[in-house]
Amino acid sequence: MNISVLGHGAWGSALAIHLSQQHQVTLWGRDSNAIQNMRESHVNETYLPGITLPTALKLSDDLLNTINETDLILVATPIAALRSVLTTLQPLIHNPVLWACKGFEPKTGLLAHQIAAEILGEKYPCAVISGPSFAQELAKGLPTAVTLASNDIELTQHLMQALHHPRLRLYGSQDVIGVEIAGAMKNIMAIAAGLSDGLSLGHNARAALITRGLAEMSRLGVAMGGKSETFMGLSGLGDLVLTATGPLSRNYRVGKFLAEGQHLEVILKQLGHVAEGVGAAFEVVNLANTYHVDLPISRMVEALLHRQITAHQALESLLNREPKLEI
């Protein structure tokens, strides 16, 4: 299969490295200087330092040429860039589009499938890939399992067969909404977990946050039309556990640094990567208001990020809640 991976960040590069073992892959990035440096050094020093790019992997800064004669477009840009990429490609593409973007589009608050529907149409063959997956580990060839979801069951089955690999196992789903809500909200819960660890609250507190965070994810997802069982799978529980406990998680580190009293702007500059949970918190609170869903952890994180409360006040807001039935 001829695959075009759009976005030379950590996840896009890791997917391109992995897929080039079995397919003809071109990795595109809009930064011409970065692409040229990758050609010369055979390393993506900015996002995957120390990992050698395969010689079979093609690199390109020409978007239109990249998708010429491709069989599959895999968009791995931040979600903020998804609309511009799809708009540029819309008159030219005739093949399925798979995205690995997580979160909500800034300003509109739309999920990836909603953006794609606006630009490509409701019935265009599209799918989303999401799950517990640190880019560095996949790029090193360590085992990874993710969910691939599409409303088109035939497309799901086709992509699962074509992309399945012992080191990247794909599990199919038709719950696009649930998969995307889980992928967006787990980053908020990771910030909360990092905050808890940064305040030295212990493993018990982190376990409670993860568990109640999963309940919030499921609550909103089901209200929006997702399936509750999706949140117990790889794109829900699996991704949440990884992101809320792994030191490689950018969102977890945001929470830890906030607990130390650092300002958000400084934290994000230090990370040098997108921390999707920061933007997602605002959008999730808006959705909670729209769907009348109780999301106390999400609200706490959103208030903390916007300096409405301190880290210790955030903790108190959760500990002082009224007792209630778990289910």
PDB file of C-alpha atoms in Angstrom, residues 94-206:
ATOM      1  CA  HIS A  94     -10.130  10.085  -3.898  1.00  0.00           C
ATOM      2  CA  ASN A  95      -8.860   7.644  -1.308  1.00  0.00           C
ATOM      3  CA  PRO A  96      -9.692   6.968   2.358  1.00  0.00           C
ATOM      4  CA  VAL A  97      -8.534   9.394   5.043  1.00  0.00           C
ATOM      5  CA  LEU A  98      -7.378   8.133   8.434  1.00  0.00           C
ATOM      6  CA  TRP A  99      -6.501  10.574  11.198  1.00  0.00           C
ATOM      7  CA  ALA A 100      -4.595  10.284  14.442  1.00  0.00           C
ATOM      8  CA  CYS A 101      -5.559  13.736  15.767  1.00  0.00           C
ATOM      9  CA  LYS A 102      -6.917  14.040  19.296  1.00  0.00           C
ATOM     10  CA  GLY A 103      -8.855  16.791  20.992  1.00  0.00           C
ATOM     11  CA  PHE A 104     -11.103  19.623  19.880  1.00  0.00           C
ATOM     12  CA  GLU A 105     -10.542  22.202  17.175  1.00  0.00           C
ATOM     13  CA  PRO A 106      -9.729  25.599  18.725  1.00  0.00           C
ATOM     14  CA  LYS A 107     -12.538  28.190  18.484  1.00  0.00           C
ATOM     15  CA  THR A 108     -15.105  25.778  16.962  1.00  0.00           C
ATOM     16  CA  GLY A 109     -14.820  23.015  19.586  1.00  0.00           C
ATOM     17  CA  LEU A 110     -15.374  20.394  16.897  1.00  0.00           C
ATOM     18  CA  LEU A 111     -14.051  16.833  17.024  1.00  0.00           C
ATOM     19  CA  ALA A 112     -12.013  15.510  14.089  1.00  0.00           C
ATOM     20  CA  HIS A 113     -14.874  13.600  12.480  1.00  0.00           C
ATOM     21  CA  GLN A 114     -17.037  16.722  12.567  1.00  0.00           C
ATOM     22  CA  ILE A 115     -14.333  18.732  10.802  1.00  0.00           C
ATOM     23  CA  ALA A 116     -13.938  16.022   8.165  1.00  0.00           C
ATOM     24  CA  ALA A 117     -17.702  15.866   7.594  1.00  0.00           C
ATOM     25  CA  GLU A 118     -17.822  19.610   6.962  1.00  0.00           C
ATOM     26  CA  ILE A 119     -15.035  19.492   4.383  1.00  0.00           C
ATOM     27  CA  LEU A 120     -15.245  16.036   2.796  1.00  0.00           C
ATOM     28  CA  GLY A 121     -18.907  15.219   3.348  1.00  0.00           C
ATOM     29  CA  GLU A 122     -20.712  12.911   5.758  1.00  0.00           C
ATOM     30  CA  LYS A 123     -20.242   9.800   3.609  1.00  0.00           C
ATOM     31  CA  TYR A 124     -16.583  10.198   2.629  1.00  0.00           C
ATOM     32  CA  PRO A 125     -14.587   7.093   3.706  1.00  0.00           C
ATOM     33  CA  CYS A 126     -12.822   8.179   6.904  1.00  0.00           C
ATOM     34  CA  ALA A 127     -11.515   6.583  10.073  1.00  0.00           C
ATOM     35  CA  VAL A 128      -9.771   7.481  13.320  1.00  0.00           C
ATOM     36  CA  ILE A 129      -6.924   5.682  15.092  1.00  0.00           C
ATOM     37  CA  SER A 130      -6.513   6.174  18.836  1.00  0.00           C
ATOM     38  CA  GLY A 131      -5.266   4.352  21.907  1.00  0.00           C
ATOM     39  CA  PRO A 132      -2.402   3.969  24.395  1.00  0.00           C
ATOM     40  CA  SER A 133       0.603   4.827  22.271  1.00  0.00           C
ATOM     41  CA  PHE A 134       3.728   6.754  23.178  1.00  0.00           C
ATOM     42  CA  ALA A 135       5.433   7.666  19.916  1.00  0.00           C
ATOM     43  CA  GLN A 136       8.931   6.831  21.137  1.00  0.00           C
ATOM     44  CA  GLU A 137       7.969   3.260  21.979  1.00  0.00           C
ATOM     45  CA  LEU A 138       6.267   2.551  18.656  1.00  0.00           C
ATOM     46  CA  ALA A 139       9.217   4.069  16.791  1.00  0.00           C
ATOM     47  CA  LYS A 140      11.541   1.707  18.673  1.00  0.00           C
ATOM     48  CA  GLY A 141       9.447  -1.280  17.618  1.00  0.00           C
ATOM     49  CA  LEU A 142       7.896  -1.967  21.011  1.00  0.00           C
ATOM     50  CA  PRO A 143       4.432  -3.612  20.996  1.00  0.00           C
ATOM     51  CA  THR A 144       1.450  -1.252  20.751  1.00  0.00           C
ATOM     52  CA  ALA A 145      -2.303  -1.822  20.431  1.00  0.00           C
ATOM     53  CA  VAL A 146      -4.816   0.800  19.314  1.00  0.00           C
ATOM     54  CA  THR A 147      -8.424   1.189  18.197  1.00  0.00           C
ATOM     55  CA  LEU A 148      -9.360   1.944  14.594  1.00  0.00           C
ATOM     56  CA  ALA A 149     -12.892   3.308  14.303  1.00  0.00           C
ATOM     57  CA  SER A 150     -15.098   4.206  11.350  1.00  0.00           C
ATOM     58  CA  ASN A 151     -18.801   4.414  10.636  1.00  0.00           C
ATOM     59  CA  ASP A 152     -17.999   2.384   7.504  1.00  0.00           C
ATOM     60  CA  ILE A 153     -17.551  -1.227   8.653  1.00  0.00           C
ATOM     61  CA  GLU A 154     -16.048  -2.289   5.328  1.00  0.00           C
ATOM     62  CA  LEU A 155     -13.416   0.447   5.584  1.00  0.00           C
ATOM     63  CA  THR A 156     -12.652  -0.592   9.160  1.00  0.00           C
ATOM     64  CA  GLN A 157     -12.097  -4.196   8.129  1.00  0.00           C
ATOM     65  CA  HIS A 158     -10.008  -3.193   5.094  1.00  0.00           C
ATOM     66  CA  LEU A 159      -7.683  -0.931   7.091  1.00  0.00           C
ATOM     67  CA  MET A 160      -7.370  -3.422   9.933  1.00  0.00           C
ATOM     68  CA  GLN A 161      -6.198  -6.090   7.513  1.00  0.00           C
ATOM     69  CA  ALA A 162      -3.884  -3.769   5.603  1.00  0.00           C
ATOM     70  CA  LEU A 163      -2.225  -2.088   8.601  1.00  0.00           C
ATOM     71  CA  HIS A 164      -2.230  -4.888  11.168  1.00  0.00           C
ATOM     72  CA  HIS A 165       1.236  -5.893  12.383  1.00  0.00           C
ATOM     73  CA  PRO A 166       2.566  -7.935  15.331  1.00  0.00           C
ATOM     74  CA  ARG A 167       4.041  -4.719  16.770  1.00  0.00           C
ATOM     75  CA  LEU A 168       0.949  -2.586  16.111  1.00  0.00           C
ATOM     76  CA  ARG A 169      -2.245  -4.495  16.749  1.00  0.00           C
ATOM     77  CA  LEU A 170      -5.459  -2.862  15.541  1.00  0.00           C
ATOM     78  CA  TYR A 171      -8.879  -3.454  17.081  1.00  0.00           C
ATOM     79  CA  GLY A 172     -11.915  -2.305  15.124  1.00  0.00           C
ATOM     80  CA  SER A 173     -14.828  -0.172  16.294  1.00  0.00           C
ATOM     81  CA  GLN A 174     -17.770   1.698  14.799  1.00  0.00           C
ATOM     82  CA  ASP A 175     -18.003   4.149  17.702  1.00  0.00           C
ATOM     83  CA  VAL A 176     -16.185   7.164  16.259  1.00  0.00           C
ATOM     84  CA  ILE A 177     -17.728   9.588  18.772  1.00  0.00           C
ATOM     85  CA  GLY A 178     -16.756   7.485  21.777  1.00  0.00           C
ATOM     86  CA  VAL A 179     -13.204   6.959  20.541  1.00  0.00           C
ATOM     87  CA  GLU A 180     -12.690  10.674  19.880  1.00  0.00           C
ATOM     88  CA  ILE A 181     -14.230  11.844  23.167  1.00  0.00           C
ATOM     89  CA  ALA A 182     -12.029   9.365  25.042  1.00  0.00           C
ATOM     90  CA  GLY A 183      -8.945  10.547  23.180  1.00  0.00           C
ATOM     91  CA  ALA A 184      -9.705  14.156  24.040  1.00  0.00           C
ATOM     92  CA  MET A 185     -10.731  13.757  27.675  1.00  0.00           C
ATOM     93  CA  LYS A 186      -7.980  11.398  28.804  1.00  0.00           C
ATOM     94  CA  ASN A 187      -5.537  14.299  28.425  1.00  0.00           C
ATOM     95  CA  ILE A 188      -7.541  16.345  30.935  1.00  0.00           C
ATOM     96  CA  MET A 189      -7.427  13.455  33.406  1.00  0.00           C
ATOM     97  CA  ALA A 190      -3.672  13.146  32.841  1.00  0.00           C
ATOM     98  CA  ILE A 191      -3.258  16.776  33.929  1.00  0.00           C
ATOM     99  CA  ALA A 192      -5.253  15.980  37.072  1.00  0.00           C
ATOM    100  CA  ALA A 193      -3.104  12.901  37.768  1.00  0.00           C
ATOM    101  CA  GLY A 194       0.079  14.905  37.309  1.00  0.00           C
ATOM    102  CA  LEU A 195      -1.288  17.528  39.688  1.00  0.00           C
ATOM    103  CA  SER A 196      -2.018  14.838  42.270  1.00  0.00           C
ATOM    104  CA  ASP A 197       1.472  13.372  41.997  1.00  0.00           C
ATOM    105  CA  GLY A 198       3.017  16.845  42.021  1.00  0.00           C
ATOM    106  CA  LEU A 199       1.277  17.525  45.324  1.00  0.00           C
ATOM    107  CA  SER A 200       2.554  14.148  46.648  1.00  0.00           C
ATOM    108  CA  LEU A 201      -0.939  12.833  47.338  1.00  0.00           C
ATOM    109  CA  GLY A 202       0.083   9.223  46.788  1.00  0.00           C
ATOM    110  CA  HIS A 203      -0.966   6.273  44.660  1.00  0.00           C
ATOM    111  CA  ASN A 204      -4.398   5.959  46.259  1.00  0.00           C
ATOM    112  CA  ALA A 205      -5.368   9.451  45.164  1.00  0.00           C
ATOM    113  CA  ARG A 206      -4.060   8.935  41.642  1.00  0.00           C
TER     114      ARG A 206
END
